[in-house]
Short mmCIF file of C-alpha atoms and ligand atoms in Angstrom, two decimals:
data_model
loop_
_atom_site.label_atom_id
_atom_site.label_comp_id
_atom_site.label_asym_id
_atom_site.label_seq_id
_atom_site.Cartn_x
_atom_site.Cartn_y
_atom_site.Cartn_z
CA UNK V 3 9.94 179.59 -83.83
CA UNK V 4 11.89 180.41 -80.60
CA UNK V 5 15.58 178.44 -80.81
CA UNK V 6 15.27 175.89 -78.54
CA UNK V 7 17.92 175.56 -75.96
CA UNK V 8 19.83 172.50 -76.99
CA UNK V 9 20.36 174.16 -80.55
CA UNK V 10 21.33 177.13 -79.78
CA UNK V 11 25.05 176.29 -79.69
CA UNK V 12 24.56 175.81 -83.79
CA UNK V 13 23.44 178.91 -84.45
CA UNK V 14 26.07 180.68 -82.53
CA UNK V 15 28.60 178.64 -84.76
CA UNK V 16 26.78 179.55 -87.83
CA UNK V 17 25.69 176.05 -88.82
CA UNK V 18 21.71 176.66 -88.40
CA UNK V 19 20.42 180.01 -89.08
CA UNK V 20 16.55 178.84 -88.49
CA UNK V 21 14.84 176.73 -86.40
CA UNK V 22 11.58 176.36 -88.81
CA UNK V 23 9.25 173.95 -86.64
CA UNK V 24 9.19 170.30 -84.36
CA UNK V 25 8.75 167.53 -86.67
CA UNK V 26 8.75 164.66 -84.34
CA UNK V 27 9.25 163.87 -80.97
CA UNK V 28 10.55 160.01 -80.62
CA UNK V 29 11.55 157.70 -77.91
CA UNK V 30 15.19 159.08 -78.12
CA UNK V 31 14.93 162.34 -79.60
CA UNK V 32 13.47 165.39 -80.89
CA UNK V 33 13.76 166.07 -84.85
CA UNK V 34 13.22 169.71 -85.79
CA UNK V 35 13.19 171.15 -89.68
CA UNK V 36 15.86 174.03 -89.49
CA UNK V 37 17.68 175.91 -92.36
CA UNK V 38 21.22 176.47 -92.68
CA UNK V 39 21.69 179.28 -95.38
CA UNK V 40 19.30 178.33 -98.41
CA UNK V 41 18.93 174.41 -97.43
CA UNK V 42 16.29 172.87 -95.20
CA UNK V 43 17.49 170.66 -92.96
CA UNK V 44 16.77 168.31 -90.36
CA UNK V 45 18.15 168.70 -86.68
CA UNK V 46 17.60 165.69 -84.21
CA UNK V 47 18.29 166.63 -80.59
CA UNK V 48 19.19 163.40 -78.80
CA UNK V 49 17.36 162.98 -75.13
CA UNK V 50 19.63 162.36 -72.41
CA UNK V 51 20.15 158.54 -71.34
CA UNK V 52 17.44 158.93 -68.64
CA UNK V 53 15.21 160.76 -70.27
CA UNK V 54 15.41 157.43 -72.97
CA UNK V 55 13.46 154.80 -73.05
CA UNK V 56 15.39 152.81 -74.99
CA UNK V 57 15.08 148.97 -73.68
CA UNK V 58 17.88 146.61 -75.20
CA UNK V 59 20.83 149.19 -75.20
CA UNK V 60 22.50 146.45 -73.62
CA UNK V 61 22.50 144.18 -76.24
CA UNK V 62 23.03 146.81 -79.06
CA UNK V 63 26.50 148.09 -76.96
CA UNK V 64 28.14 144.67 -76.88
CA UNK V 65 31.29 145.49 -78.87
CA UNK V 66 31.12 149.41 -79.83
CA UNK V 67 34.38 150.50 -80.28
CA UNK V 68 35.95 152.68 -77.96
CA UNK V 69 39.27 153.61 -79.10
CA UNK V 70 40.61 155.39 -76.22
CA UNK V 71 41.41 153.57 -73.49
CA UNK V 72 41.22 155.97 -70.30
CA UNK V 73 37.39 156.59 -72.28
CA UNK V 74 37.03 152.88 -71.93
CA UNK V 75 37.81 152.09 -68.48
CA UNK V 76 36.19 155.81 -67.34
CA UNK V 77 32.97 154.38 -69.36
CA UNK V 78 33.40 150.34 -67.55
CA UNK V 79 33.26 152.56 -64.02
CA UNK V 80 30.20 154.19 -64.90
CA UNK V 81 31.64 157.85 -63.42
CA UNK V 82 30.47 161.19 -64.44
CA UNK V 83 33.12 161.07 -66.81
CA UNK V 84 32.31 157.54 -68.11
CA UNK V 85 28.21 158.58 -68.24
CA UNK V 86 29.36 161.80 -70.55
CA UNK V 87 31.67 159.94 -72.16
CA UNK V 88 28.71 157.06 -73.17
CA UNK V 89 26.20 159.56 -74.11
CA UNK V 90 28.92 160.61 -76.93
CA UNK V 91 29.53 157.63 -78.20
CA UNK V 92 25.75 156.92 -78.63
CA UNK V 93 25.43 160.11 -80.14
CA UNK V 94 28.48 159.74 -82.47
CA UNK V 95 27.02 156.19 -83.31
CA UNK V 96 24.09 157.77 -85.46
CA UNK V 97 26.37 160.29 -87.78
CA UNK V 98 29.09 157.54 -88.03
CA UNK V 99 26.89 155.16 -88.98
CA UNK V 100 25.14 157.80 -92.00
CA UNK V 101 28.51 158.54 -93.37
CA UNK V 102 29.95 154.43 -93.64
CA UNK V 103 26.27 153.17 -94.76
CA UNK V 104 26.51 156.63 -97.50
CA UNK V 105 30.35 155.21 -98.56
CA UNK V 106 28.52 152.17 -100.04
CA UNK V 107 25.31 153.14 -101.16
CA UNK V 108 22.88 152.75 -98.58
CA UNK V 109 20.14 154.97 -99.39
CA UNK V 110 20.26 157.70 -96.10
CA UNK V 111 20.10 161.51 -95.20
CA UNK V 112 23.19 162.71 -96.07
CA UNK V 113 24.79 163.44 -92.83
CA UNK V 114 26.57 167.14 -91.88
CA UNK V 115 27.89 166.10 -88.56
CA UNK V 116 26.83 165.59 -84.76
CA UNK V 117 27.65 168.72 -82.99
CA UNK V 118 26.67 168.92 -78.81
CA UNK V 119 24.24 165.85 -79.36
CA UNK V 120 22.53 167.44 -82.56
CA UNK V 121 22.88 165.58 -85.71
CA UNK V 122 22.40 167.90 -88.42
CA UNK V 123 21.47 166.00 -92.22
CA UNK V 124 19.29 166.35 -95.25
CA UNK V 125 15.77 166.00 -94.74
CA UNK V 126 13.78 163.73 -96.63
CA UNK V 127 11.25 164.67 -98.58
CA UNK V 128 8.28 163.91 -101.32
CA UNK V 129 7.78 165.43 -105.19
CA UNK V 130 6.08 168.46 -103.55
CA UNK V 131 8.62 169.12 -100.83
CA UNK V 132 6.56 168.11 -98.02
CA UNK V 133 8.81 165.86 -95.60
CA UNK V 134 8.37 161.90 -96.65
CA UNK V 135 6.45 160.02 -94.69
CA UNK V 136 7.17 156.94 -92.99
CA UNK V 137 6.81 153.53 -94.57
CA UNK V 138 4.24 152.57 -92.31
CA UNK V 139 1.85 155.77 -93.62
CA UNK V 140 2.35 154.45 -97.43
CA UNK V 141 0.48 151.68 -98.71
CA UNK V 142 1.28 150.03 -102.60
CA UNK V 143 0.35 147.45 -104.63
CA UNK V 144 2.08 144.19 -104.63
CA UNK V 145 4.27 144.66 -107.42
CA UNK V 146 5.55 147.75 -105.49
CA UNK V 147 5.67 146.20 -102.50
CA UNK V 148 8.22 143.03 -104.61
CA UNK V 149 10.41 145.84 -105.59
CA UNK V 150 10.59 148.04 -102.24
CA UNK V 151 11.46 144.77 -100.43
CA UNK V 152 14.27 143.79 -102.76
CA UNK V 153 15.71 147.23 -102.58
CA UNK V 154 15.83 147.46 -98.21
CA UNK V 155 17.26 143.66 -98.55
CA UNK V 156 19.82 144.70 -100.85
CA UNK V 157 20.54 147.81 -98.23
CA UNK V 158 20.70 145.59 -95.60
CA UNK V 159 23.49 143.35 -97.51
CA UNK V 160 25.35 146.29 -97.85
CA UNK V 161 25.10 147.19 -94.51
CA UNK V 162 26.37 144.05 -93.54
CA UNK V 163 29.43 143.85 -96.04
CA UNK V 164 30.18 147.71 -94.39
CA UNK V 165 30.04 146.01 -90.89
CA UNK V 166 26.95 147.21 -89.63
CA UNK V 167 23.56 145.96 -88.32
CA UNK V 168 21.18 148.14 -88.52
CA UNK V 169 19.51 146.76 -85.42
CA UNK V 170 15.83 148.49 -85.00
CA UNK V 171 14.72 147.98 -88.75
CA UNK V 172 11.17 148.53 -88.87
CA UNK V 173 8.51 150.41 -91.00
CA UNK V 174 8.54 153.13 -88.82
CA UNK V 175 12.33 153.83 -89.18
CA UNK V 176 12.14 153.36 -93.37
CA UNK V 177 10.91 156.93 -95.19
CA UNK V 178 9.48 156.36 -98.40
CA UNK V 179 10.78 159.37 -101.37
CA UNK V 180 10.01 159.50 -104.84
CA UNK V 181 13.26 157.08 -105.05
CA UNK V 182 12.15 154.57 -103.28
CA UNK V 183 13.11 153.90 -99.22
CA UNK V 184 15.65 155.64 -97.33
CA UNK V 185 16.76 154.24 -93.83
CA UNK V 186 16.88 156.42 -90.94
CA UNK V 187 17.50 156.28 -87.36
CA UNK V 188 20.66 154.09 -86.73
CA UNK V 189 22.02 155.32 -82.84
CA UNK V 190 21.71 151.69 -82.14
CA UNK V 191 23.32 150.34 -85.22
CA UNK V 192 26.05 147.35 -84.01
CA UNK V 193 29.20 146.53 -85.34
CA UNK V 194 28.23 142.67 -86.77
CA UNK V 195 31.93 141.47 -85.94
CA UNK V 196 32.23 142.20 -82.57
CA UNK V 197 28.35 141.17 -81.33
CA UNK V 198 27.35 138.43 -80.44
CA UNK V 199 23.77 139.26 -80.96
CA UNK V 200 24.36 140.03 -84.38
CA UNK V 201 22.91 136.87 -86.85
CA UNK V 202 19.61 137.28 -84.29
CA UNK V 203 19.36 141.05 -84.92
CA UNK V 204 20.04 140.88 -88.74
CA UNK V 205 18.07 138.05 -88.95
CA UNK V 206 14.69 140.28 -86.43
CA UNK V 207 15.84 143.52 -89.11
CA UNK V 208 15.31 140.98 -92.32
CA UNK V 209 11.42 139.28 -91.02
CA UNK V 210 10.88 142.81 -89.41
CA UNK V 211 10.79 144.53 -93.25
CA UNK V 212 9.52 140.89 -94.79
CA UNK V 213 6.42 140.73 -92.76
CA UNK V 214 5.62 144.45 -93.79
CA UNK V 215 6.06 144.40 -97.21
CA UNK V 216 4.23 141.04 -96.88
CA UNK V 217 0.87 142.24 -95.97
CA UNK V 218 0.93 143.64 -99.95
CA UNK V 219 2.76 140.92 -101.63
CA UNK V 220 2.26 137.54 -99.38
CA UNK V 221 4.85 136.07 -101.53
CA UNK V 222 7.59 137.25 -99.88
CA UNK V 223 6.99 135.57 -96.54
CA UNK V 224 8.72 132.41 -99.22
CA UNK V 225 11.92 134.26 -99.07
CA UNK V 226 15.00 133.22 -96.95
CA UNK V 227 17.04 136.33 -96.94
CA UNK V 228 18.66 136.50 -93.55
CA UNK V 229 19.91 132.82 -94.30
CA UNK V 230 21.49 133.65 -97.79
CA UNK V 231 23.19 137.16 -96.59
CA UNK V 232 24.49 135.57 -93.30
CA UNK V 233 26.14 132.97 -94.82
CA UNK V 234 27.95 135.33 -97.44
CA UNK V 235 28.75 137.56 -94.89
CA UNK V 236 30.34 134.04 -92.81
CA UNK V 237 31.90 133.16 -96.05
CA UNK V 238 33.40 136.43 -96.98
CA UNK V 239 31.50 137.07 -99.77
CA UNK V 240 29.28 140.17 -99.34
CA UNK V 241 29.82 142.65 -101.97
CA UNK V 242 28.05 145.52 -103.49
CA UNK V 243 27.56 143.75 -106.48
CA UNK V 244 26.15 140.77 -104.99
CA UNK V 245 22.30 140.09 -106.53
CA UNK V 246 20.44 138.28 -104.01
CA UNK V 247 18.14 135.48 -104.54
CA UNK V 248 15.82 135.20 -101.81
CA UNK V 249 16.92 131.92 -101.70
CA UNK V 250 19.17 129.98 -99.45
CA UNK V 251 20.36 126.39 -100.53
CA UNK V 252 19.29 124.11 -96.97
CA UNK V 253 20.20 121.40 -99.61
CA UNK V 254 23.84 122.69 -99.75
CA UNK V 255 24.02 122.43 -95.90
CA UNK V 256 22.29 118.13 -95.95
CA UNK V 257 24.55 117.28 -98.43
CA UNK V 258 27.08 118.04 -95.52
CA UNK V 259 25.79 116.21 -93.17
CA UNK V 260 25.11 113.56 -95.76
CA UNK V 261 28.96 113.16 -96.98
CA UNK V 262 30.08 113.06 -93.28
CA UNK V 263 27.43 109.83 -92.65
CA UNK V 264 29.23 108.24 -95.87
CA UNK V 265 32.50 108.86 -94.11
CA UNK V 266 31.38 107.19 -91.25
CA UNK V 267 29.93 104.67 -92.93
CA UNK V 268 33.41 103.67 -94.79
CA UNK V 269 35.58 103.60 -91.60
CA UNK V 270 32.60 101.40 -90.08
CA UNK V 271 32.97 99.10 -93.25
CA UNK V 272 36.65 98.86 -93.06
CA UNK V 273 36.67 98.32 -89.64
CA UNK V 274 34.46 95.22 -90.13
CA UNK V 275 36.57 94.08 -92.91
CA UNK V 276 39.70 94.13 -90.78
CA UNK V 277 38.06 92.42 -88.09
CA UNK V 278 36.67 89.75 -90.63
CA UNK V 279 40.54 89.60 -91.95
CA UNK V 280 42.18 88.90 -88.14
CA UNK V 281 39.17 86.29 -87.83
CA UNK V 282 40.24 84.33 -90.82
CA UNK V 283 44.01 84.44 -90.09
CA UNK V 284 43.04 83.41 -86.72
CA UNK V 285 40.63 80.28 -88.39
CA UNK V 286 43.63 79.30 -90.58
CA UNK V 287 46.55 79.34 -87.90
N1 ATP E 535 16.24 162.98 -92.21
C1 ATP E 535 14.92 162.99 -92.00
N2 ATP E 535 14.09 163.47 -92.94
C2 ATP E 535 12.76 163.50 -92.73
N3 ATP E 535 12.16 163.06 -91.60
C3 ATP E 535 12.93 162.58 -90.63
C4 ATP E 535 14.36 162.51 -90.78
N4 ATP E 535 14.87 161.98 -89.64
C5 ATP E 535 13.84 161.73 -88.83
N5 ATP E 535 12.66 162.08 -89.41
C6 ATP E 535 11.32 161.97 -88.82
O1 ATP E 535 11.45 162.00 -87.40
C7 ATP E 535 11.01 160.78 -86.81
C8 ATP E 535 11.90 160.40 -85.65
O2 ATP E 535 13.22 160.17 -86.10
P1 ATP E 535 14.05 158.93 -85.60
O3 ATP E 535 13.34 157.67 -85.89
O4 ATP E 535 15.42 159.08 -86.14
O5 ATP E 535 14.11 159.24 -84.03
P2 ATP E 535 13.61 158.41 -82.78
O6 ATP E 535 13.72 159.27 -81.60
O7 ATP E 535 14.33 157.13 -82.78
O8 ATP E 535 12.10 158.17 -83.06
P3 ATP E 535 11.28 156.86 -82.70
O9 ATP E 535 11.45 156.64 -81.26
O10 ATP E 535 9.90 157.27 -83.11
O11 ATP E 535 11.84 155.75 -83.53
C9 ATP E 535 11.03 159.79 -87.95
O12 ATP E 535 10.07 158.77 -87.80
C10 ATP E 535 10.69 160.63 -89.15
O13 ATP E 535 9.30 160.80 -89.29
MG1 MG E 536 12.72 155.95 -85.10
#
């Protein structure tokens, strides 16, 4: 097909030699299936901030890092500068996001960089080479369903413990391979440390991919895993070897509030005893 415009500036570098055909065009971009050498590829084109329709950017940008300052305060005026300047961050978001969730075993495409608002990576695709579809266009039987579900919760633990939220977690942004799920689309993906959105959104990501897997395996609607990986992650426990449960000990958190009322309980006591003990001095002067 003809190159189109925006990817262009890869070929002239050498990093696309093909643009084979559209695959998708999203809220926030258009994907394209391009080869570089002997590999197929995938190329997603980023829209340009007003050409998005992307509703809660708000919320997901409380926090991103932006190391350079002059970037910072250019990006707090909202100049020309500062607009450019936010549209590369956004964009620089998605590939940094592929390589840290990669580094610990998050099933992604493997990314090859972001280069003039095209993120080149590995396109995903079925036994017979034909691109994987989305989640939502599989359906599985409720053992699968048990096993699929365990496998994005366990992703989304080791998100976390990399620092990240993946933020718009749904079956339409899950692909489905021979291997089980891969995650994809992660622009929006939020620092957990620095937002204070973040329990909300991990805990909307966690019911999001629940509820789906759900409508196979009912069972898992039982399960309490935003709960158990929050309060590891508040604990500084997450690690990659972590086995989660599904389960999150509300017992744990009475017996709290329990051994507090005992506390209380024993100062009220001995308060009442030493009252009782100034009364009888008082009585037997
Ligand atoms: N690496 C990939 N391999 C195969 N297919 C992909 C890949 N990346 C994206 N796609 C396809 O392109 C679609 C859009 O990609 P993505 O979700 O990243 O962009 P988007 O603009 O956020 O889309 P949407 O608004 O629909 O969520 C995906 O649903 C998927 O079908
Ligand atoms: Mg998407």
């Amino acid at each position: 097909m003809k190159t189109p415009i925006r990817i262009l500036p890869l070929v002239e570098d050498g990093l696309v030699d093909e643009v084979l055909r559209p695959l998708m065009s999203g809220k926030e971009a258009d994907v394209f299936v391009v080869r570089s050498g002997t590999e197929i590829r995938c190329a997603k084109v980023y829209k340009e901030a007003n050409k998005r329709s992307f509703k809660k950017a708000v919320e997901y940008q409380e926090g991103r890092k932006v190391r350079n300052s002059r970037r910072a305060r250019a990006m707090e005026k909202g100049s020309k500068f500062g607009r450019k300047e936010q549209e590369d961050v956004w964009q620089n978001a998605e590939v940094d996001a592929l390589y840290r969730l990669a580094a610990v075993g998050v099933r992604v495409p493997e990314p090859y960089g972001c280069f003039d608002g095209v993120l080149l990576m590995e396109l995903i695709t079925d036994e017979d080479d034909h691109v994987a579809p989305r989640l939502n266009d599989v359906s599985m039987d409720a053992e699968q369903a048990r096993e699929d579900h365990a496998v994005v919760m366990h992703y989304i633990m080791l998100m976390l413990y990399a620092g990240l939220i993946h933020g718009d977690l749904s079956e339409f942004n899950v692909l489905v391979d021979s291997y089980g799920p891969v995650i994809i689309d992660l622009p929006q993906a939020v620092d957990a440390a620095a937002n204070n959105n973040a329990k909300r959104m991990l805990t909307r990501d966690v019911d999001n991919m629940t509820n789906y897997y759900a409508q196979y395996a009912p069972d898992l609607l039982n399960t309490q895993y935003a709960k158990e990986i929050w309060a590891l992650f508040e604990a500084g426990e997450l690690s990659p070897e972590i086995e989660l449960s599904g389960t999150f000990d509300e017992v744990e958190q009475d017996a709290d509030v329990d051994s507090v009322m005992q506390e209380i309980k024993a100062a009220m006591e001995e308060e009442q005893n030493r009252l009782e003990r100034i009364r009888e001095a008082q009585e037997e002067a």
